[in-house]
XYZ file of C-alpha atoms in Angstrom:
736
model
C -37.261 99.602 2.809
C -40.335 98.562 0.887
C -40.825 94.897 0.183
C -42.370 93.841 -3.126
C -44.091 90.493 -3.523
C -44.982 88.791 -6.791
C -47.853 86.318 -6.652
C -48.023 83.831 -9.514
C -51.067 81.647 -9.907
C -52.876 79.713 -12.586
C -56.419 80.502 -13.581
C -57.547 77.593 -11.428
C -55.816 79.008 -8.398
C -57.303 82.376 -9.102
C -60.722 80.753 -9.000
C -59.846 79.038 -5.757
C -58.774 82.326 -4.226
C -62.038 83.939 -5.343
C -64.080 81.153 -3.814
C -62.310 81.238 -0.489
C -62.087 84.991 -0.163
C -65.640 85.542 -1.333
C -67.156 83.142 1.161
C -64.760 82.599 4.017
C -67.430 81.364 6.399
C -68.748 78.821 3.882
C -65.477 77.580 2.480
C -65.949 74.162 0.869
C -64.125 71.328 2.606
C -62.068 70.511 -0.494
C -60.449 73.958 -0.396
C -59.324 73.587 3.209
C -55.829 72.127 3.014
C -55.855 71.362 6.738
C -58.663 68.830 6.356
C -58.007 65.118 5.711
C -57.348 64.342 2.049
C -60.161 61.784 1.802
C -62.695 64.282 3.137
C -61.568 66.812 0.558
C -61.731 64.203 -2.218
C -65.338 63.233 -1.459
C -66.426 66.843 -1.122
C -64.909 67.843 -4.462
C -66.241 64.740 -6.212
C -69.776 65.508 -5.059
C -69.642 68.938 -6.714
C -68.382 67.823 -10.148
C -70.403 67.323 -13.303
C -70.058 64.242 -15.470
C -68.265 66.276 -18.137
C -65.803 67.682 -15.588
C -65.026 64.193 -14.320
C -64.268 62.831 -17.774
C -62.188 65.889 -18.684
C -59.982 65.344 -15.631
C -58.774 61.866 -16.636
C -57.167 62.642 -19.989
C -54.605 65.068 -21.338
C -55.255 68.586 -22.541
C -51.727 69.077 -23.857
C -48.556 67.075 -24.232
C -47.823 67.175 -20.502
C -50.911 68.456 -18.701
C -54.451 67.420 -17.867
C -57.396 69.630 -16.892
C -58.463 70.542 -13.422
C -61.888 72.004 -12.653
C -61.624 75.776 -13.102
C -65.206 76.285 -11.905
C -64.252 74.824 -8.526
C -60.767 76.258 -8.353
C -59.120 72.862 -8.779
C -55.862 73.258 -10.737
C -54.632 71.198 -13.645
C -51.944 68.552 -13.390
C -48.624 69.460 -14.957
C -46.103 66.700 -15.590
C -42.520 66.526 -16.758
C -39.967 63.999 -17.867
C -37.677 62.731 -16.571
C -35.945 60.515 -14.150
C -32.700 62.502 -13.784
C -33.715 66.080 -14.448
C -36.711 68.255 -15.314
C -37.090 68.281 -19.073
C -37.062 71.515 -21.061
C -40.503 72.891 -21.863
C -42.123 71.548 -25.018
C -44.870 73.228 -27.013
C -48.461 72.840 -25.854
C -49.448 70.427 -28.573
C -46.232 69.166 -30.156
C -42.840 67.787 -29.243
C -41.098 70.913 -30.516
C -39.308 73.160 -28.051
C -41.496 75.796 -26.435
C -38.654 78.247 -26.954
C -38.298 79.196 -23.320
C -35.040 80.793 -22.198
C -35.486 80.047 -18.489
C -35.990 76.261 -18.526
C -32.350 75.134 -18.418
C -31.929 73.225 -15.164
C -29.599 70.785 -13.467
C -28.714 67.554 -15.245
C -28.150 64.910 -12.610
C -26.236 61.701 -13.352
C -28.346 58.994 -14.974
C -30.139 56.535 -12.703
C -27.606 53.769 -13.352
C -24.961 56.151 -11.981
C -27.120 56.831 -8.937
C -27.562 53.089 -8.406
C -23.781 52.684 -8.676
C -23.341 54.864 -5.585
C -25.153 52.241 -3.466
C -25.881 55.219 -1.210
C -29.454 55.576 0.058
C -28.805 59.003 1.549
C -27.589 60.310 -1.809
C -30.677 58.813 -3.461
C -32.892 60.789 -1.070
C -30.980 64.025 -1.666
C -31.071 63.393 -5.422
C -34.855 62.945 -5.335
C -35.329 65.956 -3.088
C -33.361 68.167 -5.485
C -35.367 66.869 -8.459
C -38.565 67.654 -6.584
C -37.334 71.171 -5.877
C -36.592 71.765 -9.561
C -39.973 70.347 -10.614
C -41.746 72.490 -8.013
C -40.013 75.642 -9.214
C -41.072 74.868 -12.775
C -44.719 74.510 -11.749
C -44.860 70.718 -12.124
C -46.729 68.476 -9.725
C -45.717 65.104 -11.219
C -42.180 64.040 -12.119
C -42.106 61.034 -14.449
C -39.552 58.891 -12.664
C -37.834 56.900 -11.323
C -37.522 53.992 -13.733
C -37.061 50.654 -11.988
C -37.321 48.143 -14.812
C -34.724 45.410 -14.396
C -31.679 45.363 -16.666
C -32.295 41.988 -18.286
C -30.044 42.561 -21.310
C -27.181 45.017 -21.859
C -28.766 45.922 -25.199
C -31.904 47.588 -23.794
C -31.901 51.183 -25.015
C -33.248 52.634 -21.762
C -30.922 50.983 -19.271
C -29.573 54.418 -18.358
C -33.035 55.270 -16.964
C -33.096 52.222 -14.688
C -31.288 51.048 -11.549
C -29.567 47.839 -12.503
C -30.178 44.104 -12.670
C -31.058 43.341 -9.059
C -34.586 43.940 -7.716
C -33.417 44.523 -4.151
C -30.867 47.176 -5.125
C -33.362 48.878 -7.461
C -35.995 49.019 -4.734
C -33.602 50.221 -2.053
C -32.424 53.115 -4.242
C -35.884 53.977 -5.583
C -37.561 54.293 -2.173
C -35.455 57.222 -0.844
C -35.512 58.856 -4.298
C -39.322 58.828 -4.226
C -39.485 60.074 -0.655
C -37.147 62.914 -1.572
C -39.230 63.994 -4.560
C -42.519 63.798 -2.666
C -41.191 65.737 0.310
C -41.690 68.755 -1.952
C -45.405 67.945 -2.489
C -44.453 66.819 -6.001
C -45.470 63.302 -7.004
C -42.930 60.816 -8.266
C -44.253 58.487 -10.968
C -42.491 55.128 -10.891
C -42.260 53.465 -14.285
C -42.742 51.414 -16.495
C -45.130 48.920 -14.904
C -44.185 46.254 -15.902
C -41.822 44.059 -17.962
C -40.590 46.870 -20.214
C -37.109 45.347 -20.440
C -36.373 46.032 -24.103
C -37.129 48.828 -26.543
C -37.390 46.745 -29.709
C -41.098 46.280 -30.576
C -41.998 47.857 -27.255
C -45.461 48.884 -28.479
C -46.406 45.383 -29.515
C -44.448 42.613 -27.822
C -46.136 40.330 -25.324
C -43.924 39.354 -22.376
C -44.117 35.661 -21.561
C -42.770 35.214 -18.059
C -43.619 32.681 -15.387
C -45.409 33.818 -12.257
C -42.512 33.214 -9.916
C -40.049 35.183 -12.027
C -42.558 38.019 -12.307
C -42.885 38.297 -8.523
C -39.248 37.699 -7.603
C -37.451 39.727 -10.270
C -39.692 42.190 -12.090
C -42.182 43.380 -9.440
C -40.258 43.877 -6.159
C -38.898 47.357 -6.946
C -42.392 48.527 -7.909
C -43.825 46.972 -4.761
C -41.220 48.785 -2.658
C -42.112 52.047 -4.392
C -45.771 51.562 -3.503
C -45.625 50.038 -0.033
C -42.363 51.438 1.373
C -42.107 54.813 -0.350
C -45.845 55.505 -0.749
C -45.479 56.677 -4.338
C -48.449 58.710 -5.594
C -48.318 57.758 -9.285
C -47.371 54.737 -11.388
C -46.881 54.725 -15.163
C -47.954 51.729 -17.198
C -45.649 50.124 -19.746
C -46.025 50.043 -23.534
C -45.749 46.291 -23.929
C -48.268 43.545 -23.276
C -48.458 40.914 -20.574
C -50.945 38.036 -20.711
C -52.023 39.439 -24.044
C -53.219 42.772 -22.585
C -51.430 46.097 -22.889
C -49.857 46.977 -19.565
C -51.476 50.408 -19.457
C -54.849 48.678 -19.067
C -53.919 45.261 -17.766
C -56.370 43.813 -15.264
C -53.958 41.449 -13.585
C -51.162 43.974 -13.142
C -53.203 47.078 -12.330
C -56.372 45.844 -10.647
C -55.348 42.577 -9.044
C -51.740 43.264 -8.025
C -51.146 47.029 -7.886
C -54.476 48.251 -6.521
C -55.586 44.962 -4.976
C -52.696 43.119 -3.363
C -50.523 46.188 -2.786
C -53.278 48.647 -1.862
C -52.076 51.415 -4.191
C -54.329 54.478 -3.800
C -52.619 56.777 -6.305
C -53.073 57.273 -10.038
C -52.088 54.981 -12.868
C -50.834 57.095 -15.772
C -50.544 55.703 -19.275
C -47.256 55.904 -21.060
C -47.588 58.369 -23.916
C -49.600 56.524 -26.546
C -49.876 53.416 -24.404
C -53.696 53.339 -24.385
C -55.456 51.267 -27.044
C -59.072 50.638 -26.077
C -61.717 52.630 -24.226
C -63.525 49.767 -22.516
C -60.296 48.092 -21.394
C -59.040 51.424 -20.061
C -62.313 51.866 -18.140
C -62.328 48.441 -16.541
C -58.683 47.497 -16.224
C -57.201 50.088 -13.923
C -56.008 53.047 -16.025
C -56.732 56.420 -14.394
C -55.151 59.070 -16.638
C -54.486 58.910 -20.375
C -51.645 60.765 -22.041
C -50.432 60.452 -25.587
C -48.789 61.799 -28.669
C -51.616 62.573 -31.074
C -55.393 62.523 -31.108
C -55.962 58.962 -30.004
C -52.674 58.871 -28.157
C -51.031 57.243 -31.145
C -51.327 58.677 -34.634
C -54.522 60.515 -35.659
C -54.741 64.316 -35.793
C -57.894 66.472 -35.666
C -58.748 70.020 -34.711
C -59.839 68.907 -31.231
C -57.211 66.266 -30.533
C -57.565 65.531 -26.852
C -61.341 65.134 -26.985
C -60.744 62.087 -29.176
C -58.669 60.229 -26.593
C -59.981 56.848 -25.461
C -60.854 58.251 -22.016
C -62.372 61.453 -23.425
C -65.476 61.789 -25.630
C -65.602 58.033 -26.399
C -65.885 57.363 -22.654
C -68.517 60.053 -22.202
C -70.564 58.580 -25.029
C -70.455 55.097 -23.479
C -71.814 56.505 -20.214
C -74.501 58.535 -21.929
C -75.758 55.571 -23.970
C -75.715 53.255 -20.959
C -72.889 50.981 -22.106
C -70.658 52.080 -19.216
C -71.547 53.178 -15.711
C -69.930 55.803 -13.500
C -68.498 53.650 -10.716
C -65.135 53.218 -12.454
C -65.109 56.883 -13.436
C -65.610 58.027 -9.855
C -62.739 55.796 -8.717
C -60.446 57.319 -11.338
C -61.463 60.862 -10.416
C -60.973 60.169 -6.709
C -57.422 59.122 -7.471
C -56.734 62.215 -9.578
C -58.182 64.478 -6.881
C -56.079 62.676 -4.287
C -53.016 63.441 -6.424
C -53.909 67.131 -6.631
C -54.606 67.466 -2.903
C -51.294 65.768 -2.124
C -49.391 68.081 -4.446
C -50.619 71.374 -5.905
C -53.349 71.952 -3.299
C -51.382 70.572 -0.337
C -50.782 72.579 2.792
C -47.475 74.443 3.177
C -46.219 73.764 -0.335
C -43.018 75.633 -1.044
C -41.576 77.259 -4.144
C -38.628 75.018 -4.926
C -35.365 76.042 -6.554
C -33.886 75.614 -9.997
C -30.388 75.243 -11.434
C -28.958 76.283 -8.082
C -25.311 76.010 -6.999
C -26.446 73.536 -4.350
C -27.999 71.276 -6.975
C -24.864 71.432 -9.107
C -22.777 70.481 -6.092
C -25.068 67.530 -5.396
C -24.917 66.411 -9.035
C -21.125 66.475 -8.752
C -21.155 64.453 -5.528
C -23.421 61.797 -7.058
C -21.205 61.629 -10.133
C -18.080 61.238 -7.983
C -19.590 58.468 -5.849
C -21.052 56.680 -8.848
C -17.859 56.419 -10.889
C -16.631 52.807 -10.848
C -12.946 51.937 -11.051
C -12.843 48.540 -12.755
C -9.118 48.034 -13.245
C -6.015 49.782 -11.954
C -2.829 47.939 -12.868
C 0.235 49.057 -10.913
C -1.624 52.054 -9.501
C -1.881 53.724 -12.884
C -4.519 55.998 -11.375
C -4.648 58.478 -9.848
C -2.351 60.569 -11.966
C 0.272 62.437 -9.972
C -0.142 66.162 -10.721
C 3.592 66.634 -10.170
C 4.689 63.853 -12.524
C 1.947 63.203 -15.088
C 3.761 65.230 -17.740
C 2.296 65.171 -21.239
C -1.290 63.907 -21.113
C -3.092 63.041 -24.326
C -6.889 62.928 -24.187
C -8.451 60.901 -27.005
C -12.035 60.129 -27.949
C -15.268 61.678 -29.122
C -16.864 61.135 -25.721
C -14.323 63.484 -24.171
C -16.110 66.397 -25.824
C -19.644 65.005 -25.993
C -22.366 66.553 -23.864
C -24.482 63.562 -22.901
C -27.474 65.291 -21.298
C -29.141 65.772 -24.647
C -30.617 62.822 -26.500
C -32.121 59.660 -25.127
C -35.791 60.425 -25.772
C -37.674 61.031 -22.532
C -34.365 61.363 -20.671
C -33.238 64.338 -22.763
C -32.301 67.388 -20.714
C -31.423 71.017 -21.286
C -28.787 71.727 -18.648
C -27.890 75.205 -17.499
C -24.302 73.998 -17.942
C -22.537 70.723 -18.662
C -18.827 70.213 -18.173
C -17.367 67.713 -20.635
C -14.514 65.409 -19.577
C -11.963 67.376 -21.614
C -13.151 70.669 -20.122
C -12.972 69.214 -16.617
C -9.443 67.878 -17.078
C -8.151 71.098 -18.618
C -9.687 73.194 -15.862
C -8.225 70.913 -13.193
C -4.779 71.198 -14.738
C -5.081 74.981 -15.075
C -5.921 75.326 -11.387
C -3.720 72.680 -9.838
C -0.733 71.766 -12.004
C -0.204 74.271 -14.819
C 3.575 73.885 -14.806
C 3.848 70.127 -14.576
C 1.046 68.805 -16.775
C 0.135 69.616 -20.350
C -3.057 68.409 -22.020
C -3.556 67.853 -25.737
C -6.540 66.355 -27.528
C -7.197 64.090 -30.486
C -10.692 63.034 -31.411
C -9.762 59.542 -32.619
C -13.237 58.823 -34.000
C -16.289 60.739 -35.190
C -19.746 59.207 -35.050
C -20.976 61.515 -37.818
C -18.035 60.937 -40.236
C -17.168 57.239 -40.521
C -15.163 58.082 -43.646
C -12.632 59.870 -41.430
C -12.162 56.873 -39.125
C -8.756 55.758 -40.329
C -7.233 59.217 -40.571
C -8.449 60.224 -37.094
C -7.216 56.955 -35.624
C -3.788 57.323 -37.271
C -3.433 60.862 -35.920
C -4.356 59.831 -32.375
C -2.014 56.834 -32.385
C 0.867 58.931 -33.716
C 0.346 61.514 -30.964
C 0.095 58.771 -28.312
C 3.655 57.664 -29.043
C 4.943 61.044 -27.921
C 2.980 61.367 -24.644
C 3.463 60.180 -21.084
C -0.168 59.268 -20.397
C -3.139 58.536 -22.648
C -6.685 59.040 -21.374
C -9.145 57.490 -23.786
C -12.793 58.527 -23.464
C -15.101 56.177 -25.320
C -18.291 54.264 -24.772
C -21.824 54.887 -25.984
C -24.135 57.811 -26.631
C -27.779 58.467 -25.749
C -28.856 58.025 -29.345
C -31.105 55.615 -31.181
C -29.399 52.266 -31.520
C -26.658 53.162 -29.027
C -28.156 53.912 -25.599
C -31.476 55.613 -26.323
C -35.225 55.206 -26.141
C -37.313 53.269 -28.701
C -34.476 51.215 -30.243
C -32.139 48.768 -28.543
C -28.394 48.727 -29.068
C -27.344 46.862 -32.172
C -24.164 45.332 -30.776
C -22.460 44.491 -27.496
C -19.167 45.965 -28.653
C -18.315 49.635 -28.838
C -19.498 51.406 -32.009
C -17.503 53.463 -34.533
C -14.434 51.227 -34.550
C -13.466 52.067 -30.980
C -12.151 48.586 -30.158
C -9.533 48.903 -32.903
C -8.646 52.427 -31.808
C -8.174 51.401 -28.163
C -6.010 48.434 -29.119
C -3.821 50.565 -31.364
C -3.439 53.231 -28.683
C -2.324 50.585 -26.185
C 0.275 49.315 -28.654
C 1.530 52.861 -29.155
C 1.633 53.775 -25.465
C 1.367 51.177 -22.684
C 0.202 53.835 -20.214
C -3.340 53.772 -21.601
C -6.243 54.553 -19.289
C -9.756 53.924 -20.613
C -12.710 55.889 -19.297
C -16.107 54.680 -20.526
C -18.996 57.111 -20.798
C -22.033 54.847 -21.042
C -24.786 53.261 -18.961
C -24.826 49.649 -20.119
C -22.347 46.811 -20.077
C -20.096 46.661 -23.146
C -17.627 44.163 -24.554
C -13.992 44.931 -23.735
C -11.741 42.756 -25.926
C -8.928 45.191 -25.163
C -9.285 44.972 -21.358
C -5.940 43.206 -20.849
C -4.115 45.983 -22.696
C -5.446 48.906 -20.667
C -3.639 50.033 -17.551
C -6.886 51.183 -15.972
C -10.581 51.081 -16.841
C -13.061 53.508 -15.317
C -16.820 53.523 -15.792
C -17.995 57.134 -15.709
C -21.660 56.892 -16.836
C -23.678 59.819 -18.214
C -22.877 61.998 -15.268
C -24.760 65.195 -15.980
C -23.919 68.841 -15.445
C -20.745 68.275 -13.455
C -19.501 65.171 -15.292
C -16.141 66.589 -16.380
C -15.277 68.008 -12.970
C -16.174 64.756 -11.215
C -14.124 62.684 -13.648
C -11.108 64.973 -13.286
C -11.287 64.784 -9.485
C -11.206 60.973 -9.673
C -8.455 60.784 -12.307
C -6.144 63.081 -10.346
C -7.040 61.541 -6.991
C -8.841 64.349 -5.179
C -11.761 61.906 -4.972
C -11.259 58.266 -4.084
C -13.639 56.220 -6.279
C -16.251 54.172 -4.427
C -18.854 53.220 -7.040
C -19.960 49.610 -7.461
C -21.499 48.092 -10.582
C -25.310 47.775 -10.495
C -25.110 45.168 -13.257
C -22.840 42.399 -14.527
C -20.347 43.118 -17.305
C -20.161 39.896 -19.296
C -17.134 38.831 -21.311
C -19.458 37.971 -24.155
C -23.131 38.661 -24.782
C -23.753 34.902 -24.845
C -22.909 34.852 -21.118
C -26.119 36.794 -20.390
C -29.116 34.564 -19.676
C -31.523 36.350 -22.015
C -29.101 35.778 -24.895
C -27.690 32.393 -23.884
C -31.196 30.917 -24.014
C -32.003 32.624 -27.315
C -34.871 34.397 -25.575
C -34.066 37.957 -26.653
C -35.312 38.779 -30.140
C -35.639 41.957 -32.181
C -37.962 40.334 -34.669
C -40.735 38.767 -32.625
C -43.836 40.170 -30.983
C -43.323 37.608 -28.238
C -40.646 38.236 -25.628
C -39.891 34.922 -23.938
C -38.207 35.176 -20.557
C -36.674 31.711 -20.835
C -33.906 32.457 -18.341
C -36.574 32.854 -15.672
C -35.315 34.258 -12.385
C -31.688 33.834 -13.455
C -30.938 37.427 -14.396
C -27.451 38.916 -14.173
C -25.276 37.396 -11.457
C -27.940 34.782 -10.769
C -27.281 33.394 -14.271
C -23.472 33.444 -14.001
C -23.761 31.703 -10.628
C -26.004 29.058 -12.176
C -23.669 28.406 -15.100
C -20.387 28.899 -13.266
C -19.405 31.564 -15.794
C -16.812 34.124 -14.746
C -17.956 37.599 -15.789
C -15.479 40.205 -16.911
C -16.588 42.338 -13.950
C -19.238 41.047 -11.541
C -22.289 42.747 -10.120
C -21.379 44.891 -7.124
C -17.730 45.235 -8.184
C -15.648 48.358 -7.893
C -12.101 49.215 -6.826
C -10.718 51.998 -4.654
C -7.406 53.819 -4.350
C -7.117 52.110 -0.979
C -7.774 48.515 0.148
C -10.285 46.987 2.546
C -10.364 43.783 4.568
C -13.456 42.163 6.087
C -13.388 40.154 9.301
C -15.543 38.825 12.110
C -18.744 38.042 10.225
C -21.286 36.990 12.838
C -25.033 36.899 13.419
C -27.048 38.232 16.327
C -28.437 34.712 16.669
C -27.704 31.428 14.969
C -31.281 30.213 14.787
C -34.745 31.709 14.616
C -38.265 30.368 14.293
C -40.716 31.093 11.515
C -43.107 32.572 14.060
C -40.432 35.022 15.232
C -39.841 36.119 11.635
C -43.602 36.493 11.174
C -43.655 38.721 14.258
C -41.087 41.039 12.668
C -37.933 39.893 14.430
C -34.714 40.309 12.468
C -31.253 38.837 12.216
C -28.391 41.327 12.453
C -25.239 40.602 10.459
C -22.161 42.211 12.006
C -18.647 42.516 10.633
C -15.604 44.742 10.680
C -14.256 46.580 7.648
C -10.622 47.610 7.939
C -8.926 50.153 5.649
C -5.446 48.731 5.127
C -4.282 51.476 2.785
C -3.013 55.005 3.129
C -6.106 56.891 1.940
C -9.520 57.472 3.396
C -12.144 55.600 1.429
C -15.696 54.326 1.202
C -16.671 50.686 0.908
C -20.027 49.040 0.211
C -20.552 45.881 2.217
C -22.931 43.511 0.439
C -24.925 40.741 2.111
C -26.189 37.809 0.062
C -28.468 35.040 1.323
C -28.249 31.406 0.215
C -30.918 28.819 0.927
C -28.782 25.689 1.288
C -31.641 23.267 0.668
C -35.051 24.228 -0.655
C -38.014 22.332 -2.052
C -38.286 25.120 -4.619
C -35.513 25.865 -7.075
C -33.640 28.994 -6.003
C -30.659 31.001 -7.250
C -27.367 30.182 -5.546
C -27.431 33.510 -3.708
C -29.377 36.760 -3.728
C -28.556 40.276 -2.547
C -30.568 41.073 0.586
C -28.648 43.840 2.319
C -25.906 46.435 1.852
C -24.359 49.383 3.593
C -21.881 51.993 2.384
C -19.419 53.115 5.029
C -16.571 55.627 5.245
C -13.368 54.206 6.680
C -10.309 56.368 7.425
C -6.862 55.239 6.363
C -5.602 52.654 8.813
C -8.946 52.655 10.599
C -11.945 50.408 10.744
C -15.734 50.541 10.785
C -18.243 48.250 12.415
C -21.081 47.361 10.057
C -24.480 46.056 11.131
C -27.069 45.008 8.553
C -30.489 43.653 9.495
C -32.313 40.899 7.646
C -36.030 40.358 8.094
C -38.437 37.744 6.806
C -38.299 39.042 3.226
C -34.596 38.228 3.037
C -35.316 34.506 3.292
C -38.578 34.255 1.358
C -39.281 33.030 -2.143
C -42.470 33.133 -4.166
C -44.431 29.893 -4.373
C -46.342 30.081 -7.649
C -48.446 27.063 -6.730
C -49.829 28.587 -3.531
C -49.564 32.157 -4.884
C -47.733 33.513 -1.860
C -44.341 34.359 -0.439
C -43.020 31.766 1.971
C -39.983 30.960 4.081
C -39.069 27.302 4.351
C -37.397 26.052 7.510
C -33.856 24.820 7.124
C -30.254 26.023 6.868
C -29.261 29.315 5.270
C -25.859 30.853 4.630
C -25.308 34.582 5.094
C -22.555 35.678 2.711
C -20.679 38.960 3.090
C -18.494 40.468 0.403
C -17.490 43.379 -1.780
C -19.189 42.019 -4.939
C -21.299 39.069 -6.042
C -18.060 37.213 -6.850
C -16.082 38.660 -3.961
C -17.466 36.826 -0.927
C -15.048 37.190 1.976
C -16.959 35.693 4.896
C -20.057 33.742 5.803
C -22.182 32.600 8.711
C -24.827 29.936 9.092
C -28.410 30.444 10.202
C -30.995 27.803 11.072
C -34.664 28.705 10.570
C -36.879 26.440 12.634
C -40.505 25.541 11.986
């Protein structure tokens, strides 16, 4: 049998092949993938012209930047987004490129991934994303997003990993490692303080130094120092009066200085505003929307970018030197040699059955069961009877929309499709499914009539499954505009209340990625948070509703009873109308704020129920005291406890460890998450859990001395199933 091979290569690779084949004995060092990256970087840099260097640091299309064809160095090709490889756009516009082979796998949004509290799943998720990017010819994937959820109203919360910096960092690190295992760079974003979408291009974040280091930087630091991320994207907003895409303090002093980042800093699209600031303040690659990255159009658009011809002119007239340019080019070359020109780079895979199965697993583990009165869920396939599905979100495909997070999935199963298919396969004779829309986002004039029809049908059914929530649209849960209200839009609160009055067996499933008000919570039998769960959303939801999957997700953020219970809103700090964003709540974000004020949230950070029950016992430490010098030497404290499954179903539980500094000279939150582990526990069985705490778990940032420090004294180690569900504690003494 003859074997046929197809070789695909860009023009740059063709040049590289010509160079190497034509002069094997004199192959340049930069073309030898077996040589050290730094040796290759210096060799390539020495061969480049000034014009080639400048060309390499700015875009040539919406999502690519030039290589050096003369030297066989390929271009960089990037893609949104954080939970799937975006469909191809046209070379020089945001219109679709019209491809028919760019429909991939839509993975659950990053909030859903964070809700799994499963580091292994985060790695597999990242690895699959890297495989899809690799197959599509991309060498940079623009994600993950690790900005902290400061307010439920932020339009891009679905792209982030919750309110806690430790959780965000712990989930981002394996994600990044998974992506980069494929010789595809992750690009962690948006650095930094991009915590709202309103006025994102202009607002200046005013935040104290300690809050910056303790809340808003740790996940980025973990991405750089623990995961070794190869690219970082700057944020649109300002900090200290400078745009974050060319911000000396953030990029030069912290990122490249203190943290030793050796990768590339990429501008957000249109986030560059000044050539000289971009030269001096740490930006390496400029991308944008129009000619100057913002608004102007010409026949040669990308030559007009701030780091294009304007930069070249400053060098030629002596206003700027080439030292900064060479540093930028070194970083871009380093990116290329780590990715496209790396040794043993594979081919990836796209929209594969394996990726769909993984997307389904992540969706299943991320779904959070918030309430389950009298065991309303799971539904019994033999007894459920007449099931009425209500709600526009039952038929909404949520992978589209959301700006940079928009995806073109090869398939997407809606909740209604998933439930109907489950019933068809498993209980066709005992369960019937009917549907009423209940509300339409595009026809508010039909609100009353649709609500009346759904309520009337509910009276004649055994079970009501209401699918509501938000959508990845402007003003709801999408990029560029924050949500306009904490409550559910389109009159859903009234609809849910009326359905509960008509049929007490009402089960609410929320499709969203931010906390929402739930004035009807007492009326619902069960409440399930199902996120934007991607290609396999409907199948995953059906498996949980009918009990084939035991839910194990935990909230990555606090669900407040009222928006005024959130620190950013309680202090009046959040504003849609000001170009100054004041972080008056300081370090008290999420559960830190509710702890401070003694406010009971509707559902706390880290909360999530199961179809079984767990008990914790025997919380103990490997030692009851430790010296500062031992911590400095890398010694750790191990927290041990037993988790017992007291129910009749196998299940998974996430053990959370919080640390409390009992007495500190510096003000500190009551407790902070510093460890967690997700474990599988069989029915009637138990699991031994061991979680290690190092120096970082006890440190706080001293903004007077500009350093992290651990103060001697007494600490409490708190173990529980949520921030408000502490079930055991132990004491630790840290000696001088």
